[in-house]
Amino acid sequence: MATERTYIMVKPDGVERGLVGEIIKRFENKGFQLIALELKTPDQEHLEKHYADLSSKPFFPGLIKYMKSGPVVAMVWKGKGVVKAGRVLLGETNPLASLPGTIRGDFALDVGRNIAHGSDSVENAEKEIALWFPKGVVHHDRVIEKLIYE
Ligand code: RTP
């Protein structure tokens, strides 16, 4: 069984627009397993940690303000290749460059309102999971996995 995990977050615009179920559905349909989910209202310090690598970018203040504009849905998904596949399901950072069939390609237009976040590497995924779920996540195996993995 693959044990790769990724951090996926529905951003405030995605929550406000009622797209949480749609995003969860796409990850479940693909065969990934949800192992943590919580509605959260992160403060400035927490968001600055999450986006620390972007702190020198001109859009950083606007990004933090956007991320503080409402609750987010923090999730951890598990499965084979889930980090890369999660980014494929999301689409490109710029929604206008995202293909139809991807989450951003189907539901968004602006890079600064792009609905959801997904970790960009296994290493960053584990860092983000530790930041957003400091108490850890559920570990369990599903019976259905024998139907998904060969
Ligand atoms: P994310 O972390 O949200 O999954 O996005 P990403 O890896 O695809 O893109 P990244 O470069 O890490 O940027 C993080 C978020 O910052 C906002 N952004 N705005 N105005 C701009 O030019 C700009 N560029 C990036 C987006 O919300 C992006 O998702």
Coordinates of C-alpha atoms and ligand atoms in Angstrom, one line a residue:
M1 CA 0.0 0.0 0.0
A2 CA 1.3 3.5 -0.9
T3 CA 1.6 5.8 2.0
E4 CA 2.2 9.1 0.3
R5 CA 0.2 12.0 1.8
T6 CA -0.6 15.5 0.7
Y7 CA -2.1 18.6 2.2
I8 CA -5.1 20.0 0.3
M9 CA -6.9 23.1 1.4
V10 CA -10.1 24.7 0.0
K11 CA -9.4 28.4 0.2
P12 CA -11.9 31.0 1.4
D13 CA -13.4 31.6 -2.1
G14 CA -13.9 27.8 -2.6
V15 CA -15.7 27.5 0.8
E16 CA -17.8 30.6 0.2
R17 CA -18.8 29.3 -3.3
G18 CA -19.9 25.9 -1.9
L19 CA -17.2 23.9 -3.8
V20 CA -16.0 21.8 -0.8
G21 CA -18.1 18.8 -1.7
E22 CA -17.1 19.0 -5.4
I23 CA -13.4 19.1 -4.5
I24 CA -13.7 16.2 -2.1
K25 CA -15.7 14.2 -4.7
R26 CA -12.9 14.5 -7.3
F27 CA -10.3 13.2 -4.8
E28 CA -12.5 10.4 -3.7
N29 CA -13.5 9.5 -7.3
K30 CA -9.8 9.1 -8.2
G31 CA -9.3 6.6 -5.4
F32 CA -7.6 8.7 -2.7
Q33 CA -8.4 8.4 1.0
L34 CA -9.3 11.3 3.2
I35 CA -7.5 11.0 6.5
A36 CA -8.0 14.5 8.1
L37 CA -10.5 17.3 7.6
E38 CA -11.2 20.4 9.6
L39 CA -12.8 23.8 9.0
K40 CA -10.2 26.4 10.2
T41 CA -9.8 30.1 10.5
P42 CA -6.0 30.5 10.4
D43 CA -4.5 33.8 11.8
Q44 CA -1.9 36.0 10.1
E45 CA 1.1 34.2 11.8
H46 CA -0.1 30.7 10.7
L47 CA -0.6 31.8 7.1
E48 CA 2.7 33.6 7.0
K49 CA 4.3 30.3 8.1
H50 CA 2.4 28.3 5.4
Y51 CA 3.4 30.7 2.7
A52 CA 6.9 31.6 4.1
D53 CA 8.6 30.8 0.8
L54 CA 6.5 33.5 -0.9
S55 CA 7.2 36.3 1.6
S56 CA 9.3 38.4 -0.7
K57 CA 6.7 38.3 -3.5
P58 CA 4.8 41.5 -4.3
F59 CA 1.5 39.6 -4.1
F60 CA 2.3 38.2 -0.6
P61 CA 0.2 40.8 1.5
G62 CA -2.8 40.4 -0.9
L63 CA -2.4 36.6 -0.6
I64 CA -2.5 36.6 3.2
K65 CA -5.5 39.0 3.2
Y66 CA -7.3 36.7 0.8
M67 CA -6.5 33.7 2.9
K68 CA -7.8 35.4 6.0
S69 CA -11.1 36.5 4.3
G70 CA -13.0 33.4 5.5
P71 CA -12.7 29.9 6.8
V72 CA -10.7 27.3 4.9
V73 CA -11.1 23.5 4.8
A74 CA -7.9 21.8 5.7
M75 CA -7.5 18.2 4.5
V76 CA -5.0 15.4 4.3
W77 CA -5.3 12.9 1.5
K78 CA -3.4 9.6 1.2
G79 CA -2.6 7.3 -1.7
K80 CA -0.3 6.4 -4.6
G81 CA 1.3 9.4 -6.1
V82 CA -1.2 11.7 -4.4
V83 CA 1.1 14.8 -4.2
K84 CA 1.6 15.1 -8.0
A85 CA -1.9 13.7 -8.8
G86 CA -3.4 16.2 -6.4
R87 CA -1.8 19.1 -8.3
V88 CA -3.0 17.6 -11.6
L89 CA -6.6 17.5 -10.2
L90 CA -6.2 21.1 -9.1
G91 CA -4.8 22.4 -12.4
E92 CA -2.3 25.2 -13.0
T93 CA -1.8 28.0 -10.4
N94 CA -3.3 30.4 -13.0
P95 CA -6.8 29.2 -13.6
L96 CA -6.9 30.6 -17.1
A97 CA -4.0 28.2 -18.0
S98 CA -5.8 25.3 -16.4
L99 CA -7.5 22.7 -18.7
P100 CA -11.2 22.0 -18.4
G101 CA -11.7 18.9 -16.2
T102 CA -9.4 20.3 -13.6
I103 CA -10.8 22.1 -10.5
R104 CA -9.3 25.5 -11.3
G105 CA -10.0 25.0 -15.0
D106 CA -13.7 24.3 -14.3
F107 CA -14.4 26.8 -11.5
A108 CA -11.9 29.7 -11.4
L109 CA -10.5 32.6 -13.5
D110 CA -8.1 34.6 -11.3
V111 CA -4.7 33.5 -9.9
G112 CA -5.6 35.4 -6.7
R113 CA -8.9 33.5 -6.3
N114 CA -7.9 30.0 -7.4
I115 CA -10.1 28.0 -4.9
A116 CA -7.7 25.4 -3.5
H117 CA -4.1 24.7 -2.5
G118 CA -2.1 21.5 -3.0
S119 CA 1.4 20.6 -1.7
D120 CA 4.1 20.7 -4.4
S121 CA 6.4 18.0 -3.0
V122 CA 6.3 15.0 -0.6
E123 CA 8.7 16.9 1.7
N124 CA 6.5 20.1 1.7
A125 CA 3.4 18.0 2.2
E126 CA 4.7 16.6 5.4
K127 CA 5.7 20.0 6.6
E128 CA 2.3 21.4 5.8
I129 CA 0.5 18.5 7.4
A130 CA 2.5 19.1 10.6
L131 CA 1.7 22.8 10.5
W132 CA -2.1 22.4 10.0
F133 CA -2.6 19.2 12.0
P134 CA -0.1 19.4 14.8
K135 CA -2.0 16.7 16.8
G136 CA -1.6 14.2 13.9
V137 CA -4.1 12.5 11.6
V138 CA -6.1 9.3 11.5
H139 CA -4.4 6.1 10.4
H140 CA -6.7 3.4 9.1
D141 CA -6.8 1.0 6.1
R142 CA -10.0 0.6 4.1
V143 CA -11.3 -2.7 2.8
I144 CA -11.9 -1.0 -0.6
E145 CA -8.1 -0.5 -1.1
K146 CA -7.9 -4.1 -2.4
L147 CA -10.2 -3.0 -5.3
I148 CA -8.1 0.1 -6.0
Y149 CA -4.5 -1.2 -5.8
E150 CA -3.2 -4.2 -7.7
Ligands
RTP1 P1 -0.9 26.9 -3.9 O1 0.3 26.9 -3.0 O2 -2.0 27.8 -3.4 O3 -1.4 25.5 -4.3 O4 -0.5 27.5 -5.3 P2 0.7 27.1 -6.2 O5 1.7 26.2 -5.5 O6 0.1 26.6 -7.5 O7 1.4 28.5 -6.5 P3 2.4 29.4 -5.6 O8 3.4 30.0 -6.5 O9 2.9 28.6 -4.4 O10 1.5 30.5 -5.1 C1 0.6 30.4 -4.0 C2 -0.6 31.2 -4.2 O11 -0.3 32.6 -4.3 C3 -1.2 33.2 -5.1 N1 -0.5 33.8 -6.2 N2 -0.8 35.0 -6.7 N3 -0.9 37.4 -8.1 C4 0.0 36.5 -8.4 O12 0.8 36.7 -9.3 C5 0.0 35.3 -7.6 N4 0.8 34.3 -7.8 C6 0.5 33.3 -6.9 C7 -2.2 32.1 -5.7 O13 -3.4 32.0 -4.9 C8 -1.3 30.8 -5.5 O14 -2.2 29.7 -5.4

